[in-house]
XYZ file of C-alpha atoms in Angstrom:
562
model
C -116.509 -64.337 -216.742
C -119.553 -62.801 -215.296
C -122.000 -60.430 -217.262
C -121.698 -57.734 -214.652
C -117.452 -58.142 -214.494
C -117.765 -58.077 -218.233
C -119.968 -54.831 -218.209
C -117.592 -52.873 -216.100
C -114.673 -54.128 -218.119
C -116.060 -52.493 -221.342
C -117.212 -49.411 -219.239
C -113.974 -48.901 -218.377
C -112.707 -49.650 -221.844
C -115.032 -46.799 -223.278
C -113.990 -44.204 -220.547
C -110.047 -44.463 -221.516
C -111.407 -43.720 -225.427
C -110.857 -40.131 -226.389
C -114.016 -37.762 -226.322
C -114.505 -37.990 -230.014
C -113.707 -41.280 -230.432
C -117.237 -41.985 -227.642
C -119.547 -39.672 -229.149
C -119.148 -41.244 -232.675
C -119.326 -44.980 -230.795
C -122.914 -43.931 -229.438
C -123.990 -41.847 -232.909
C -123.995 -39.074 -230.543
C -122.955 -35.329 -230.327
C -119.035 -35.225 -228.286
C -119.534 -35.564 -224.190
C -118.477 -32.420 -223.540
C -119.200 -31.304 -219.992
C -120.769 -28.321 -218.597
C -118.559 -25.152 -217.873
C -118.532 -25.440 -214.131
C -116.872 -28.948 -214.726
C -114.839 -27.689 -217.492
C -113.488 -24.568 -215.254
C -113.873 -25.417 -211.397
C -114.225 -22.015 -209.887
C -113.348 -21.165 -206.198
C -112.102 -18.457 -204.028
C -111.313 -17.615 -200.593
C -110.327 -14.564 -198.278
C -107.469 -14.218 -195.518
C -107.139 -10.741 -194.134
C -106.498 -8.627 -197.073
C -105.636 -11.196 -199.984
C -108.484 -12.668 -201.854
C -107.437 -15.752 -203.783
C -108.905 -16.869 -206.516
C -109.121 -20.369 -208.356
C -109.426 -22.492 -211.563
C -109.686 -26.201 -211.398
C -108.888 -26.968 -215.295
C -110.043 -29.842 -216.639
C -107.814 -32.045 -219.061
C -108.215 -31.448 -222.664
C -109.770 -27.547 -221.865
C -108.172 -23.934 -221.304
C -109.226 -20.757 -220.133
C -108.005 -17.682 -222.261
C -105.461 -15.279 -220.667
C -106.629 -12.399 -221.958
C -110.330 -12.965 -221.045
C -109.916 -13.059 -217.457
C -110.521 -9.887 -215.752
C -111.810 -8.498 -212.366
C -113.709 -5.991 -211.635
C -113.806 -3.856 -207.938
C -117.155 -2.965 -206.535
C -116.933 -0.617 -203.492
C -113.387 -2.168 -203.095
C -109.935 -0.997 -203.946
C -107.212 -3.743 -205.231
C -103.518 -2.946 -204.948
C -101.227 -4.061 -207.625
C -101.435 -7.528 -209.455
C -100.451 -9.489 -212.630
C -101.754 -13.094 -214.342
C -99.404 -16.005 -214.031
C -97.688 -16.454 -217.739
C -99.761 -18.396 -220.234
C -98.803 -20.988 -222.491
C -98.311 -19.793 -225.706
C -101.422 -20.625 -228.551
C -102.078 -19.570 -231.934
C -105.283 -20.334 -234.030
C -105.952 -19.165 -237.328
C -108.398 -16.545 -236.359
C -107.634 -14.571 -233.685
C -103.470 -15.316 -234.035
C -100.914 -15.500 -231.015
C -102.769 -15.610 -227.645
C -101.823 -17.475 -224.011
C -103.702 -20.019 -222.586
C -104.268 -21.941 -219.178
C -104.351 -25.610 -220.085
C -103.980 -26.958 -216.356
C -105.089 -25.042 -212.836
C -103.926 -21.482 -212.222
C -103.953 -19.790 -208.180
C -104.118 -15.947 -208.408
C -104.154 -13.342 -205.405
C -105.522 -10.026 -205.496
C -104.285 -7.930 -202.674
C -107.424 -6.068 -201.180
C -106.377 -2.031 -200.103
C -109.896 -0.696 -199.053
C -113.680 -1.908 -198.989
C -116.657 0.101 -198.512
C -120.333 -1.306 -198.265
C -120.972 -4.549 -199.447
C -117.433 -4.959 -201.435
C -117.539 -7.814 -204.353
C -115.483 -8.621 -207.224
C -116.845 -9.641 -210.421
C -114.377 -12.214 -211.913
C -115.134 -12.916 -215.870
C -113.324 -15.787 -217.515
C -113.954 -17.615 -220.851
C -112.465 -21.038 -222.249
C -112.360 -23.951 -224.896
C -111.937 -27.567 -225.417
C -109.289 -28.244 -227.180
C -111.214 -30.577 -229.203
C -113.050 -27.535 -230.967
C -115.673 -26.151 -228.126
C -116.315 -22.714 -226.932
C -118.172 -22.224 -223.911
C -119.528 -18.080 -223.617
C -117.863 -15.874 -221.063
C -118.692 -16.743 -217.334
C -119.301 -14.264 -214.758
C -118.710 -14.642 -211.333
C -119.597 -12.400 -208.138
C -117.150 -12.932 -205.181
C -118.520 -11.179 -202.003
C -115.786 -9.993 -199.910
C -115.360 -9.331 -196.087
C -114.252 -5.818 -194.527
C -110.706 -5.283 -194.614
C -108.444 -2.330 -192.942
C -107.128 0.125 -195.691
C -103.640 0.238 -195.754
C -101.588 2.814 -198.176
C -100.843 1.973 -201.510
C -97.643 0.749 -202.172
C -97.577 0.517 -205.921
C -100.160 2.406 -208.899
C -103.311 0.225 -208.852
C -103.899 -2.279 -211.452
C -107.546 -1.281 -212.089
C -105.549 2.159 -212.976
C -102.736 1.198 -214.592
C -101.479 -2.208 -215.783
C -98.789 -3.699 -212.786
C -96.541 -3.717 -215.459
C -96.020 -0.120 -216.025
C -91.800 0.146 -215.711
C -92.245 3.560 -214.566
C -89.899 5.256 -211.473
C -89.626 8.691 -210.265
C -85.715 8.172 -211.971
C -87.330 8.943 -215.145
C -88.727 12.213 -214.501
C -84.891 13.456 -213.727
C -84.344 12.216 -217.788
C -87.651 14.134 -218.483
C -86.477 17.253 -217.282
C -83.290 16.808 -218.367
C -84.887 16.462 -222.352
C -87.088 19.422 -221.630
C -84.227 21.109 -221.278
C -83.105 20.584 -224.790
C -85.753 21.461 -226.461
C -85.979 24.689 -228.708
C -88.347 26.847 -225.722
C -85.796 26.304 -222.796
C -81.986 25.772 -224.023
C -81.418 29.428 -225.720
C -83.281 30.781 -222.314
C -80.111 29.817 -220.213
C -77.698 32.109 -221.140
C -80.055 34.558 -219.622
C -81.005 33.380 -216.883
C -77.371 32.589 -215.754
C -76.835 36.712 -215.877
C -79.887 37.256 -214.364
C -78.844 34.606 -211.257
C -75.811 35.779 -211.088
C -76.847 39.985 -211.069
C -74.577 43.097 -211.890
C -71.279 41.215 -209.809
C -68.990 40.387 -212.552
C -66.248 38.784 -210.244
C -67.710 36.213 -207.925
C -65.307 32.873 -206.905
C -66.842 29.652 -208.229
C -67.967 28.557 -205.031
C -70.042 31.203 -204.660
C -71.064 31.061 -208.523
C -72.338 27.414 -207.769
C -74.369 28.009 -204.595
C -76.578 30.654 -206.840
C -77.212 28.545 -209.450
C -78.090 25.362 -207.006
C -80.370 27.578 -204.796
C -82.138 28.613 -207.964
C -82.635 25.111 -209.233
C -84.042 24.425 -205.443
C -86.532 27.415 -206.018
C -87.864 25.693 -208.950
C -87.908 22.500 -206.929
C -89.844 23.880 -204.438
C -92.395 24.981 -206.556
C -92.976 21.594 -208.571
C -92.474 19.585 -205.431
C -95.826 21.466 -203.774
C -97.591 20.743 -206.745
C -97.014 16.584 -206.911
C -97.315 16.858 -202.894
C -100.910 18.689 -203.877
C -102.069 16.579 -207.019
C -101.264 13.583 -204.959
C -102.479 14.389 -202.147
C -105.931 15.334 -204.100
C -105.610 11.756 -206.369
C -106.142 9.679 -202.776
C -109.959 10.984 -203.206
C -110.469 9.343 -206.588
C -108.834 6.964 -206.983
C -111.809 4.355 -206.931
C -113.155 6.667 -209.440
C -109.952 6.588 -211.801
C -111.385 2.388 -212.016
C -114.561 3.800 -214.264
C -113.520 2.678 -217.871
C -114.986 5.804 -219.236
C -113.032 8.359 -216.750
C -110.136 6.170 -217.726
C -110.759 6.862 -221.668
C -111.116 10.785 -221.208
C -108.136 11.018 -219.361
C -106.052 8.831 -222.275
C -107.645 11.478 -224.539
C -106.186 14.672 -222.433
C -102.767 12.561 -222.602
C -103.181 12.093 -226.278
C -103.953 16.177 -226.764
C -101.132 16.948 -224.693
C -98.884 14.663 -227.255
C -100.556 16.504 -229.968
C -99.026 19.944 -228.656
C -95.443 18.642 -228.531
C -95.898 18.180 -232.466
C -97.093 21.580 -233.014
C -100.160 20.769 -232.961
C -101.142 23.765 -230.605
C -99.583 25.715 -228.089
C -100.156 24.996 -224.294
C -99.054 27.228 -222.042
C -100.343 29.754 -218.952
C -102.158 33.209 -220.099
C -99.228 35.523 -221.640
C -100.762 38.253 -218.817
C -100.254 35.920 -216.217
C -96.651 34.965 -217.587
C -95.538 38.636 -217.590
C -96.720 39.263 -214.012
C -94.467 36.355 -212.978
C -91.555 37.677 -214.884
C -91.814 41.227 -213.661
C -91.785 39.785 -210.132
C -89.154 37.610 -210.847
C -87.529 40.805 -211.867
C -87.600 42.543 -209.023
C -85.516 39.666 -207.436
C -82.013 40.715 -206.367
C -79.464 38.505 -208.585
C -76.152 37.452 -206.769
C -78.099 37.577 -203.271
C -79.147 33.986 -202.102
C -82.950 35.072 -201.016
C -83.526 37.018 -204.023
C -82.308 33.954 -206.494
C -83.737 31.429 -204.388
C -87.217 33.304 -205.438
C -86.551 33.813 -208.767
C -86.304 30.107 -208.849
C -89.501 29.869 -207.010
C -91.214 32.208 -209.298
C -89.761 30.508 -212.999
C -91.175 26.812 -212.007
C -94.777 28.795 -212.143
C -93.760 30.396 -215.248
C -94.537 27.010 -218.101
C -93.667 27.152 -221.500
C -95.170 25.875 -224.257
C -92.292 22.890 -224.408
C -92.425 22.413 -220.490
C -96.342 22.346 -219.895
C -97.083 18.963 -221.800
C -94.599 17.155 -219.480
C -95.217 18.267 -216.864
C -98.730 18.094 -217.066
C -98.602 14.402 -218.548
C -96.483 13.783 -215.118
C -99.421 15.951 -212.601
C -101.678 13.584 -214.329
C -100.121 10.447 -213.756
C -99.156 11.661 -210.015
C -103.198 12.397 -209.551
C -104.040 8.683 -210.310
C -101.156 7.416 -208.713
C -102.401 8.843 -205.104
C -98.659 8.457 -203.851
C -98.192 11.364 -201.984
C -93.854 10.396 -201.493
C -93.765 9.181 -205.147
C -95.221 12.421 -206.265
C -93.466 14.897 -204.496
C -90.406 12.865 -205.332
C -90.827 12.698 -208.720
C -91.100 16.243 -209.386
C -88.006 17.142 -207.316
C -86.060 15.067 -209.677
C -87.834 16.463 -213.037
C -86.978 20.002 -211.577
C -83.393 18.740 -210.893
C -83.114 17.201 -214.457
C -84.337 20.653 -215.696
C -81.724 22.719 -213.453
C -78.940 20.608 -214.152
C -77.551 22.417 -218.015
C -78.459 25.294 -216.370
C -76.038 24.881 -213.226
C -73.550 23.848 -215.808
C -73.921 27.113 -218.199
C -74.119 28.901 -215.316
C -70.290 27.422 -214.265
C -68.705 27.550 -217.006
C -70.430 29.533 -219.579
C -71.945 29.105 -223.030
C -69.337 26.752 -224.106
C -70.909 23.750 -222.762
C -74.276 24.841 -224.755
C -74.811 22.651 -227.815
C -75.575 24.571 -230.859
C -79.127 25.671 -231.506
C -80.584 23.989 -234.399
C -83.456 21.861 -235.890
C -82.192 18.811 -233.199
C -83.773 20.733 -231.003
C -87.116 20.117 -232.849
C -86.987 16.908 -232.441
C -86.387 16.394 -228.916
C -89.502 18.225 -228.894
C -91.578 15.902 -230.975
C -89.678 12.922 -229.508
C -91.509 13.357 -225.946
C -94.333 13.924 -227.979
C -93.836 10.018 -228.222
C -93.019 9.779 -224.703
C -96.483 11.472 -223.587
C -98.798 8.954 -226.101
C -97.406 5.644 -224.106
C -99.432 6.308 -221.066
C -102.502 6.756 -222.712
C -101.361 3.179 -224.247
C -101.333 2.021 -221.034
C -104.484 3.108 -219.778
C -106.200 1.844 -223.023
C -104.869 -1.556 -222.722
C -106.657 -1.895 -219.161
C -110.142 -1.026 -221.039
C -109.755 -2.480 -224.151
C -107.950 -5.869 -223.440
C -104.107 -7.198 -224.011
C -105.055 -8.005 -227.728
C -106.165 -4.737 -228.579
C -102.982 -2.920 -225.988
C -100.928 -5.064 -228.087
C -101.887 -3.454 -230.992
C -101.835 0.045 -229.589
C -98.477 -0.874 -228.698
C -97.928 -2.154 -232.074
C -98.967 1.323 -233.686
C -96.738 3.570 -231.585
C -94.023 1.816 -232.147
C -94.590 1.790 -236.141
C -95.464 5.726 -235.561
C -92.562 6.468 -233.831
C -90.164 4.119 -235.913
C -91.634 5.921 -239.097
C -90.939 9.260 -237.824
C -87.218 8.463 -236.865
C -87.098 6.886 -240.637
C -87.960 10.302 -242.286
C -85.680 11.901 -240.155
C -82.407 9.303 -241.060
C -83.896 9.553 -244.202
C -82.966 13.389 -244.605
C -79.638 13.223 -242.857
C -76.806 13.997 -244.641
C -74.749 11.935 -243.068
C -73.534 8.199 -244.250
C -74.774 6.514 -240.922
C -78.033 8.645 -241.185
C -78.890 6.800 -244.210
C -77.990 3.360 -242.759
C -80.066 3.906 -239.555
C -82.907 4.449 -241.777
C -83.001 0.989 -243.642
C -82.396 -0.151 -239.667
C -85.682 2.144 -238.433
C -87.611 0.208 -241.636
C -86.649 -2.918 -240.492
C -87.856 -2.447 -236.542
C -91.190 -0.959 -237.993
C -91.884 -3.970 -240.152
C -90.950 -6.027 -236.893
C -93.194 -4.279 -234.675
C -95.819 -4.191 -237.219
C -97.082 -7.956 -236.331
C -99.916 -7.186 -234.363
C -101.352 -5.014 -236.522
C -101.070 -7.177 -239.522
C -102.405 -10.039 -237.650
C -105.219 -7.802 -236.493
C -105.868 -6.600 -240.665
C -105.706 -10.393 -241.238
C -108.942 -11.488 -238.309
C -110.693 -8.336 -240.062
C -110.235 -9.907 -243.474
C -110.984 -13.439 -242.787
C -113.933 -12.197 -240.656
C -115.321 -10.328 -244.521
C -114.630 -13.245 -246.093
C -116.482 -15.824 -243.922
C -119.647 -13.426 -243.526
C -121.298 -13.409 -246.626
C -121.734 -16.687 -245.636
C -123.922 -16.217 -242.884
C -126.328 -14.476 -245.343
C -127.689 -18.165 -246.116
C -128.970 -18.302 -242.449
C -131.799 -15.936 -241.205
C -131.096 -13.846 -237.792
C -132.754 -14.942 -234.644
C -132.485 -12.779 -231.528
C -134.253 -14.912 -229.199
C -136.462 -17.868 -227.786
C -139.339 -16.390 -229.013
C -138.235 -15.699 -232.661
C -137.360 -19.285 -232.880
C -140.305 -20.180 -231.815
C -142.225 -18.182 -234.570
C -140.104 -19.515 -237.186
C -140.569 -23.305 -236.431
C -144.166 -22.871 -235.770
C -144.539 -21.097 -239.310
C -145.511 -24.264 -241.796
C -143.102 -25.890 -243.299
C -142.032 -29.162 -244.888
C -138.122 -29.277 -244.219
C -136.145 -29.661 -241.648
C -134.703 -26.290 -239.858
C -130.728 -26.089 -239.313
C -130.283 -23.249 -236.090
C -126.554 -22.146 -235.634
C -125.662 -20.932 -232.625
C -122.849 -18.352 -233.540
C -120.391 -15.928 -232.030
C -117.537 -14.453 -232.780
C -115.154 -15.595 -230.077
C -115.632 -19.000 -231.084
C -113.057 -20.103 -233.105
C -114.627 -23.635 -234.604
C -117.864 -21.133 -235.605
C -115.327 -19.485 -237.915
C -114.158 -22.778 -239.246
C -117.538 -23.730 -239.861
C -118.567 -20.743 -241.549
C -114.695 -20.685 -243.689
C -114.552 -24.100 -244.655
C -118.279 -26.522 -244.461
C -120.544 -23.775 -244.970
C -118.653 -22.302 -247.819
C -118.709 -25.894 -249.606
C -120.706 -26.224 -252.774
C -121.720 -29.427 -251.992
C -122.627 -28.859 -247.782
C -124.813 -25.924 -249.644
C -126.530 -28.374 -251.840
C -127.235 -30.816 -249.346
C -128.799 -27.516 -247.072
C -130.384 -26.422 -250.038
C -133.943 -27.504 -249.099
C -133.819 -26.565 -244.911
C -134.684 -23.560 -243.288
C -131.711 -22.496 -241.768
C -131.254 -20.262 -238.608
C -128.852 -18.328 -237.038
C -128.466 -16.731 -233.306
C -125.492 -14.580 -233.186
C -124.703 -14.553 -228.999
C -121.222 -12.958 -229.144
C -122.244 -10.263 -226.762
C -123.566 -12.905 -224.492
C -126.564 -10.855 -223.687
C -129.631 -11.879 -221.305
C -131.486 -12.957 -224.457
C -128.330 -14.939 -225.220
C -127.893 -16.847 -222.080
C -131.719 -17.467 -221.815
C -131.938 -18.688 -225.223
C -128.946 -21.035 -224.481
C -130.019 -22.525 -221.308
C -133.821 -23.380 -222.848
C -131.936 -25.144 -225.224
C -129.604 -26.997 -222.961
C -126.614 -25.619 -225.109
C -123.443 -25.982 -223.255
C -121.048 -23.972 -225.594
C -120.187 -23.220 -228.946
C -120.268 -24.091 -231.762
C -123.351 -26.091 -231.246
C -126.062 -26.799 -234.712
C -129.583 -28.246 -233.496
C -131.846 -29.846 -236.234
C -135.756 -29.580 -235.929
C -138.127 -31.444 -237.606
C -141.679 -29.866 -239.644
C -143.500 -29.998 -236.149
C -140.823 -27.815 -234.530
C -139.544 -30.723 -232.197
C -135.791 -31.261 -232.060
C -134.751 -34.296 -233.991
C -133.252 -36.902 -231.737
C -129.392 -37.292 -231.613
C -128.868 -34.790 -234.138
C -127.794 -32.075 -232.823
C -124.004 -31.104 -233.769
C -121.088 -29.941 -231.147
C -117.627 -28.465 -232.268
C -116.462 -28.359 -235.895
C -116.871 -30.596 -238.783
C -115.232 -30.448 -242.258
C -117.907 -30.680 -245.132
C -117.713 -34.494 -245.888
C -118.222 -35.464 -242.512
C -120.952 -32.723 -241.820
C -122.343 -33.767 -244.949
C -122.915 -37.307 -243.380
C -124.572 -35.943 -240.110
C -127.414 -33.806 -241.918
C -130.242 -35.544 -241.206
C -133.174 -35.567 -243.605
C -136.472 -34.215 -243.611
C -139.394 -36.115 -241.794
């Protein structure tokens, strides 16, 4: 056998060894490649669909949750990330992953001036390697705006299971609660005027064309708002606009549990009723503007809905969707009242303190869209724990309530209310249990001394010494940093054997300028990476440390002073 057959034989031997199982052949750090290698990147346009790409190399994954895009002078219509693969690590808990490639189109609705996305993406090696988030520009040709079909995703999430069917069940709740329900009575004499015999045809064309008045008057105003919402909708992107209006949903929650009373000026309320007034009951024209008239008139149980709705129409920009959607909350709304008006006060359901809680239950109702607009700032980790806490709020109220029924079943539905709040609880106790790993491992990192930069490294290994200097490159998204700091820096015996080097650390977790300059002078592909320096300041040959080691075997790989 020749010496060059022989060579290739054993190159090709080596190449079929696991990454691991090569570094420690060659004494040196694992051969993991460079994050362009790791996660091809690609894109192309056609028309109005901008495709994006990951090319994922075998034995790495990009996270789910940290891909996100970004429109600059560009609108994108609605779109969703391909299910993950399910992964759960000790730190940061259940996630999804993308171990192999993953295709994603983003359907482009309008550019402006010199449109790009900015595509951001992060990833591991499933061997124990972090690379820092990546951030990509995708320059984008002109496209011709076409309308909206669906709320966009930079708005909302695409998975919003809202229709213009659920206003209808809005209205028709608003009409149970304590403001509106006892109000009927009234304004069933007051449609139907001084005429005490009318036939019940005639009775039911009254109370219809007074429910249309009110329809009339709330359909305007979603025509209007969304109508209006077109304008800013590339505005309703910004992250901070997008906070302040979760916090106006959040306030208009607080007023369905007493919090404070919303409603129009009393002055301006009894000018509306006086006009209303004036209205001839039992004549068709005359009801059909009293119904006009009472949609202006809010009270304080109507005005959070419907102003929760008005706000979701605005961002929307659906001009169809939101003049449909408040027809059908007016018609939920005008619905008992047709029905009282029909056949009388017998179909009313007692007033009481159920009333109450209607109230306070679309209280509940209102706080889930400021859920979803949160979960499009802050992440799907963090919506799932907004989630998380709604659910536990609103399964704790319904538990005090079971609790003080007086019925049998009340107290049974309790004990079931207790068990869906522990259930729904997960997120948030996985979320206590990062917070108190994350105290535990710190203290740790009080054996290393900060570094922000290049040039603060540079200071300390120029300062005389006569050990070697340890620098950690830290962050918190890296999972095998954690381990480190948990397990092999915590070790009595890794901390003897540090005992005499000057150790560093350079926390990069925001991935700052500073970060990614200090990374690249230092040829650092990813996380968690340990570099070993000798008195002079020069890095010690084949010392340097990629992904996690348990003490005894980091133990081995300290090198000693020179």
């Amino acid at each position: 056998m020749s010496s060059g057959l022989f060579v290739r034989i054993f190159l090709l031997l080596i190449t079929l060894l696991p990454v691991g199982a090569q570094a420690d052949l060659f004494g040196q750090q694992k051969g993991f490649v460079p994050v362009d290698q790791a996660f091809g990147f690609d894109f192309s346009q056609q028309a109005n669909t901008v495709t994006l790409r990951w090319q994922v190399k075998q034995g790495y994954y990009l996270y789910r949750q940290k891909i996100s895009v970004e429109a600059h002078d560009a609108s994108l219509g609605a779109w969703q990330l391909p299910q993950g693969k399910p992964h759960r690590d000790e730190f940061f808990g259940d996630s999804e992953i993308y171990p192999q490639d993953i295709v994603l189109s983003l359907p482009l609705t309008a550019t402006q001036h010199n449109p790009t996305l900015v595509v951001t993406y992060q990833g591991c090696a499933a061997a124990g390697f972090c690379y820092p988030p990546e951030t990509k520009t995708v320059p984008l040709n002109a496209v011709v705006a076409k309308p909206v079909t669906a709320p966009s995703s930079q708005s909302l999430p695409p998975s919003l299971p809202y229709t213009p069917l659920w206003a209808l069940l809005i209205g028709i709740g608003v009409a149970l609660t304590p403001c509106v329900l006892p109000m009927y009575p009234l304004i069933s004499g007051i449609i139907l005027g001084r005429k005490q015999q009318l036939s019940f045809s005639r009775t039911a064309l009254l109370a219809i064309v007074y429910v249309q008045g009110m329809a009339i008057t709330y359909t305007i105003l979603g025509v209007v708002v969304a109508a209006a919402g077109l304008k800013f909708q590339a505005a309703l992107q910004n992250p901070i606009l997008l906070t302040l209006l979760s916090g106006l949903f959040i306030l208009l929650a607080l007023s369905m549990f007493g919090a404070f009373s919303l409603q129009l000026p009393a002055s301006l309320q009894t000018r509306l009723a006086l006009l209303s007034n004036k209205q001839r009951g039992g004549s068709i024209v005359g009801v059909l503007c009293m119904g006009i008239l009472a949609g202006l008139i809010c009270s304080p149980c109507t005005t959070a809905p419907l102003s929760a709705i008005l706000l979701y129409i605005a961002q929307s920009g659906q001009v169809l969707q939101g003049a449909g959607t408040l027809y059908l909350y007016a018609l939920g709304m005008g619905l008992p009242l047709i029905l009282v008006t029909l056949f009388g006060n017998k179909l009313l359901p007692r007033s009481g303190p159920w009333m109450q809680t209607v109230k306070e239950g679309f209280g509940f109702v209102i706080l889930a869209l400021p859920v979803f607009l949160l979960e499009r700032v802050l992440g799907e980790v963090w919506g799932e724990r907004l989630w998380a806490l709604l659910a536990v709020s609103l399964a704790g109220w319904a538990f005090i309530l079971s609790v003080k029924s007086t019925k049998t079943w009340g107290r049974w539905l309790a004990l079931v209310w207790l068990v869906l709040a522990v259930i729904a609880a997960r997120p948030l106790q996985e979320a206590l249990f990062t917070f108190t790993v994350t105290a535990t491992v710190k203290p740790s990192a009080q054996q290393f001394t900060p570094i922000a930069n290049r040039q603060e490294l540079e200071q300390k290994l120029n300062k005389p010494h006569q050990s070697v200097t340890m620098l950690d490159l830290y962050a918190d998204w890296c999972v095998a940093c954690k381990e480190f700091e948990k397990y092999t820096f915590s070790d009595p015996k890794v901390q003897q054997a540090m005992s005499g080097m000057q150790r560093l650390q350079a926390n990069v977790t925001k991935n700052q300028p500073q970060d990614v300059e200090l990374l690249s002078s230092l040829k650092v592909l990813g996380l968690p990476t340990l570099l070993f320096f000798d008195a002079q300041g020069q890095e010690i040959p084949h010392s340097r440390i990629t992904g996690f080691l348990p003490p005894e075997a980091f133990i081995k790989r300290l090198p000693t002073a020179k």
